[in-house]
Structure formats: C-alpha cells, structure tokens
PDB file of C-alpha atoms (C1' of nucleotides) in Angstrom:
ATOM      1  CA  MET A   1      -3.348  22.269  12.875  1.00  0.00           C
ATOM      2  CA  HIS A   2      -5.000  22.674  10.235  1.00  0.00           C
ATOM      3  CA  THR A   3      -7.057  19.922   9.883  1.00  0.00           C
ATOM      4  CA  VAL A   4      -7.599  17.712   7.347  1.00  0.00           C
ATOM      5  CA  GLU A   5      -9.344  19.745   4.543  1.00  0.00           C
ATOM      6  CA  ARG A   6     -10.962  17.049   2.427  1.00  0.00           C
ATOM      7  CA  VAL A   7     -10.573  13.972   2.836  1.00  0.00           C
ATOM      8  CA  VAL A   8     -12.880  13.266   1.259  1.00  0.00           C
ATOM      9  CA  GLY A   9     -11.571  13.992  -2.142  1.00  0.00           C
ATOM     10  CA  PRO A  10     -10.826  11.222  -4.327  1.00  0.00           C
ATOM     11  CA  GLY A  11     -12.449   9.144  -2.472  1.00  0.00           C
ATOM     12  CA  PHE A  12     -10.591   5.878  -2.060  1.00  0.00           C
ATOM     13  CA  HIS A  13      -8.373   7.923   0.316  1.00  0.00           C
ATOM     14  CA  ALA A  14     -11.922   7.850   3.194  1.00  0.00           C
ATOM     15  CA  ARG A  15     -11.800   4.125   2.687  1.00  0.00           C
ATOM     16  CA  VAL A  16      -8.383   3.787   3.106  1.00  0.00           C
ATOM     17  CA  TYR A  17      -8.110   6.108   6.475  1.00  0.00           C
ATOM     18  CA  THR A  18     -11.109   4.046   7.496  1.00  0.00           C
ATOM     19  CA  LEU A  19      -9.540   0.936   7.446  1.00  0.00           C
ATOM     20  CA  VAL A  20      -6.380   1.818   8.838  1.00  0.00           C
ATOM     21  CA  ALA A  21      -7.750   3.854  11.730  1.00  0.00           C
ATOM     22  CA  GLN A  22      -9.613   0.740  12.148  1.00  0.00           C
ATOM     23  CA  VAL A  23      -6.421  -1.531  12.868  1.00  0.00           C
ATOM     24  CA  PRO A  24      -5.951  -1.320  16.552  1.00  0.00           C
ATOM     25  CA  PRO A  25      -2.794  -0.389  18.408  1.00  0.00           C
ATOM     26  CA  GLY A  26       0.289  -2.860  18.349  1.00  0.00           C
ATOM     27  CA  ARG A  27      -1.318  -4.919  15.064  1.00  0.00           C
ATOM     28  CA  VAL A  28      -0.580  -4.429  11.183  1.00  0.00           C
ATOM     29  CA  THR A  29      -1.692  -4.555   8.269  1.00  0.00           C
ATOM     30  CA  THR A  30      -1.333  -5.336   4.454  1.00  0.00           C
ATOM     31  CA  TYR A  31      -1.954  -3.460   1.344  1.00  0.00           C
ATOM     32  CA  GLY A  32      -4.030  -5.840  -0.391  1.00  0.00           C
ATOM     33  CA  ASP A  33      -6.097  -6.749   2.848  1.00  0.00           C
ATOM     34  CA  VAL A  34      -7.072  -3.323   3.235  1.00  0.00           C
ATOM     35  CA  ALA A  35      -7.750  -3.405  -0.248  1.00  0.00           C
ATOM     36  CA  ALA A  36      -9.425  -7.061  -0.338  1.00  0.00           C
ATOM     37  CA  ALA A  37     -11.677  -5.389   1.922  1.00  0.00           C
ATOM     38  CA  LEU A  38     -12.006  -2.522  -0.059  1.00  0.00           C
ATOM     39  CA  GLY A  39     -13.700  -4.621  -2.899  1.00  0.00           C
ATOM     40  CA  SER A  40     -10.336  -5.261  -4.810  1.00  0.00           C
ATOM     41  CA  PRO A  41      -6.758  -7.304  -3.671  1.00  0.00           C
ATOM     42  CA  ARG A  42      -5.347  -5.507  -6.558  1.00  0.00           C
ATOM     43  CA  VAL A  43      -5.510  -2.123  -5.561  1.00  0.00           C
ATOM     44  CA  ALA A  44      -2.827  -2.526  -2.599  1.00  0.00           C
ATOM     45  CA  ARG A  45      -0.890  -0.311  -4.928  1.00  0.00           C
ATOM     46  CA  GLN A  46      -3.507   2.431  -4.786  1.00  0.00           C
ATOM     47  CA  VAL A  47      -3.840   2.041  -1.161  1.00  0.00           C
ATOM     48  CA  GLY A  48      -0.262   2.632  -0.825  1.00  0.00           C
ATOM     49  CA  TRP A  49      -0.816   5.994  -3.438  1.00  0.00           C
ATOM     50  CA  ALA A  50      -3.793   7.085  -0.553  1.00  0.00           C
ATOM     51  CA  LEU A  51      -1.161   6.522   2.202  1.00  0.00           C
ATOM     52  CA  ALA A  52       1.500   8.265   0.582  1.00  0.00           C
ATOM     53  CA  ALA A  53      -0.354  11.514  -0.531  1.00  0.00           C
ATOM     54  CA  CYS A  54      -1.613  11.028   3.507  1.00  0.00           C
ATOM     55  CA  ARG A  55      -0.749  13.879   6.156  1.00  0.00           C
ATOM     56  CA  ASP A  56      -3.479  12.944   8.267  1.00  0.00           C
ATOM     57  CA  ASP A  57      -1.275  12.552  12.027  1.00  0.00           C
ATOM     58  CA  GLU A  58      -4.343  10.889  12.369  1.00  0.00           C
ATOM     59  CA  VAL A  59      -4.673   7.577  10.163  1.00  0.00           C
ATOM     60  CA  PRO A  60      -2.214   4.939  12.104  1.00  0.00           C
ATOM     61  CA  TRP A  61      -0.131   4.709   8.636  1.00  0.00           C
ATOM     62  CA  HIS A  62       2.475   2.850   9.851  1.00  0.00           C
ATOM     63  CA  ARG A  63       0.107   0.668  10.947  1.00  0.00           C
ATOM     64  CA  VAL A  64       0.612  -1.030   6.848  1.00  0.00           C
ATOM     65  CA  ILE A  65       3.417  -2.430   5.338  1.00  0.00           C
ATOM     66  CA  ASN A  66       3.323  -4.960   2.398  1.00  0.00           C
ATOM     67  CA  ALA A  67       2.508  -8.633   2.345  1.00  0.00           C
ATOM     68  CA  ARG A  68       6.550  -9.680   2.797  1.00  0.00           C
ATOM     69  CA  GLY A  69       5.969  -8.227   6.662  1.00  0.00           C
ATOM     70  CA  THR A  70       7.834  -5.526   6.245  1.00  0.00           C
ATOM     71  CA  ILE A  71       8.469  -2.016   4.918  1.00  0.00           C
ATOM     72  CA  SER A  72       7.759  -0.893   2.333  1.00  0.00           C
ATOM     73  CA  PHE A  73       9.834   2.303   1.347  1.00  0.00           C
ATOM     74  CA  ARG A  74      11.182   3.371  -1.831  1.00  0.00           C
ATOM     75  CA  GLY A  75      13.892   5.455  -1.879  1.00  0.00           C
ATOM     76  CA  ASP A  76      12.189   7.228   1.227  1.00  0.00           C
ATOM     77  CA  THR A  77      14.265   5.479   3.905  1.00  0.00           C
ATOM     78  CA  PRO A  78      13.740   8.635   6.976  1.00  0.00           C
ATOM     79  CA  ARG A  79       9.992   7.522   6.313  1.00  0.00           C
ATOM     80  CA  ALA A  80      10.929   3.760   7.174  1.00  0.00           C
ATOM     81  CA  VAL A  81      12.738   4.613   9.828  1.00  0.00           C
ATOM     82  CA  LEU A  82      10.120   6.133  11.105  1.00  0.00           C
ATOM     83  CA  GLN A  83       7.189   3.404  10.526  1.00  0.00           C
ATOM     84  CA  ARG A  84       9.834   1.231  12.327  1.00  0.00           C
ATOM     85  CA  ALA A  85      10.205   3.392  15.407  1.00  0.00           C
ATOM     86  CA  ARG A  86       6.681   3.870  15.987  1.00  0.00           C
ATOM     87  CA  LEU A  87       5.472   0.514  15.936  1.00  0.00           C
ATOM     88  CA  GLU A  88       8.052  -1.215  18.073  1.00  0.00           C
ATOM     89  CA  TRP A  89       7.413   2.190  19.886  1.00  0.00           C
ATOM     90  CA  GLU A  90       2.895   0.407  20.074  1.00  0.00           C
ATOM     91  CA  GLY A  91       5.036  -3.025  20.715  1.00  0.00           C
ATOM     92  CA  VAL A  92       6.247  -4.237  17.656  1.00  0.00           C
ATOM     93  CA  ARG A  93       9.022  -6.511  17.477  1.00  0.00           C
ATOM     94  CA  PHE A  94      11.483  -7.166  14.696  1.00  0.00           C
ATOM     95  CA  ASP A  95      13.303  -9.762  13.221  1.00  0.00           C
ATOM     96  CA  ASP A  96      16.728  -9.943  12.306  1.00  0.00           C
ATOM     97  CA  GLN A  97      15.288  -9.716   8.622  1.00  0.00           C
ATOM     98  CA  GLY A  98      13.561  -6.368  10.271  1.00  0.00           C
ATOM     99  CA  ARG A  99      10.565  -8.209   9.769  1.00  0.00           C
ATOM    100  CA  VAL A 100       7.466  -8.607  11.808  1.00  0.00           C
ATOM    101  CA  ALA A 101       5.438 -11.144  12.989  1.00  0.00           C
ATOM    102  CA  LEU A 102       2.842 -10.868  10.094  1.00  0.00           C
ATOM    103  CA  ALA A 103       1.303 -13.804  11.214  1.00  0.00           C
ATOM    104  CA  ALA A 104       0.099 -12.764  14.339  1.00  0.00           C
ATOM    105  CA  LEU A 105       0.020  -9.192  14.451  1.00  0.00           C
ATOM    106  CA  ARG A 106      -1.599  -9.510  10.161  1.00  0.00           C
ATOM    107  CA  HIS A 107      -5.273  -8.008  10.933  1.00  0.00           C
ATOM    108  CA  THR A 108      -8.172  -8.631   8.548  1.00  0.00           C
ATOM    109  CA  THR A 109     -10.903  -7.587  10.369  1.00  0.00           C
ATOM    110  CA  PHE A 110     -12.085  -4.464   8.850  1.00  0.00           C
ATOM    111  CA  ALA A 111     -15.044  -3.254   9.621  1.00  0.00           C
ATOM    112  CA  THR A 112     -15.939  -1.358   6.856  1.00  0.00           C
ATOM    113  CA  ASP A 113     -18.150   1.501   8.125  1.00  0.00           C
ATOM    114  CA  LEU A 114     -18.643   3.640   5.275  1.00  0.00           C
ATOM    115  CA  ASP A 115     -21.114   5.673   8.170  1.00  0.00           C
ATOM    116  CA  GLY A 116     -19.801   8.895   7.603  1.00  0.00           C
ATOM    117  CA  VAL A 117     -17.789   8.722   4.774  1.00  0.00           C
ATOM    118  CA  THR A 118     -19.928   8.802   1.468  1.00  0.00           C
ATOM    119  CA  ARG A 119     -21.403   5.969   0.330  1.00  0.00           C
TER     120      ARG A 119
ATOM    121  C1'  DC B   1      -7.507  13.349 -23.701  1.00  0.00           C
ATOM    122  C1'  DG B   2      -3.499   9.809 -22.869  1.00  0.00           C
ATOM    123  C1'  DT B   3       0.795   8.273 -21.388  1.00  0.00           C
ATOM    124  C1'  DA B   4       3.885   7.610 -17.702  1.00  0.00           C
ATOM    125  C1'  DT B   5       4.671   6.030 -12.622  1.00  0.00           C
ATOM    126  C1'  DG B   6       3.577   4.054  -8.403  1.00  0.00           C
ATOM    127  C1'  DA B   7       3.758   3.613   0.527  1.00  0.00           C
ATOM    128  C1'  DC B   8       2.092  -3.360  -3.470  1.00  0.00           C
ATOM    129  C1'  DT B   9       0.231  -8.300  -5.117  1.00  0.00           C
ATOM    130  C1'  DT B  10       0.706 -12.687  -7.121  1.00  0.00           C
ATOM    131  C1'  DT B  11       1.746 -16.203 -10.045  1.00  0.00           C
ATOM    132  C1'  DT B  12       5.264 -18.679 -13.024  1.00  0.00           C
ATOM    133  C1'  DA B  13      10.471 -19.458 -13.265  1.00  0.00           C
TER     134       DA B  13
ATOM    135  C1'  DG C   1      14.302 -19.798  -1.172  1.00  0.00           C
ATOM    136  C1'  DT C   2      15.004 -15.530  -4.667  1.00  0.00           C
ATOM    137  C1'  DA C   3      14.208 -13.795  -9.375  1.00  0.00           C
ATOM    138  C1'  DA C   4      11.832 -11.783 -13.145  1.00  0.00           C
ATOM    139  C1'  DA C   5       6.836 -10.025 -15.759  1.00  0.00           C
ATOM    140  C1'  DA C   6       2.186  -9.176 -15.625  1.00  0.00           C
ATOM    141  C1'  DG C   7      -1.745  -7.082 -13.511  1.00  0.00           C
ATOM    142  C1'  DC C   8      -4.293  -3.252 -11.446  1.00  0.00           C
ATOM    143  C1'  DC C   9      -6.519   1.702 -10.708  1.00  0.00           C
ATOM    144  C1'  DA C  10      -5.923   6.223  -9.068  1.00  0.00           C
ATOM    145  C1'  DT C  11      -2.952   9.915  -9.756  1.00  0.00           C
ATOM    146  C1'  DA C  12       0.463  13.915 -11.654  1.00  0.00           C
ATOM    147  C1'  DC C  13       1.785  15.518 -16.348  1.00  0.00           C
TER     148       DC C  13
END
DNA sequence: CGTATGACTTTTA
DNA sequence: GTAAAAGCCATAC
C-alpha cells in the first residue's frame, strides 16, 4: 500500500516520526517531550502538526498525547476514539477522567538516531 | 511575501 | 483545582 513517498519533506516530520517510532508499545509520550527531544519544548504544536499530516501506518502516532495525559483532539472525535482504542488495546488503562498514568507511562528517553534521516 | 490557523505547553490569576 | 493569555514554529492560502 503505497508506501510513504515523501517522509522527509520539511524535515521536521522525519525527526518526529523517528522519535515517536522509538516509543515502545504500552508506553505514551507527550508532544512537549518530543518537541524537547527535537531541541525546543515550544514546538509541541509542530509535533502535533506533523502527526496530523502523518498518514504512515508505521508510526504509532496514537502513543502521543498531550501533557495532561489525555488524548488531544480538536474536533476530530473519531480520531481520539481510535487513539484510545489502540492504547487500550496495547494495555494502557484509562481512568474515569479519560486520562492515562502519564507519570508511569511517560516515555522521555529518546535516542535521536538520525542516521537514516537527513542530518 | 504576509496573514491566519493549528492533534500544544507553560505561566499567571 | 480551573481559567485565560502569551509563546513558538511550520503549513496553508
């Protein structure tokens, strides 16, 4: 199915994919952590933007949530439901508030391997 | 090239 | 604890 033709377009996306892809299953990370791994904790928005433009099934975008430990969705409810379903399917438990144990599942150990990526 | 928006974060009240 | 405002950078028009 179509492979990703242009993963490395803007460049930023490539790094986001790499970091997110390094997040182990059953674990979650926040946009800020990914942004911080990229070098700037303020680019969290761009991280979300990169994931929004992401159509790569190989990228566990569902493992990326906001700093509140909840799923971020700005009008795309189906997407949030899908994300929660995938996380639950991986073993992530949600509380009554729809939040995950961010303190325990928060993955901040990123190995910036930009070997195969532009750099 | 300039303006507007955005799957966010953080600070301050 | 919640609420509102400012900040940051990239994509889209």
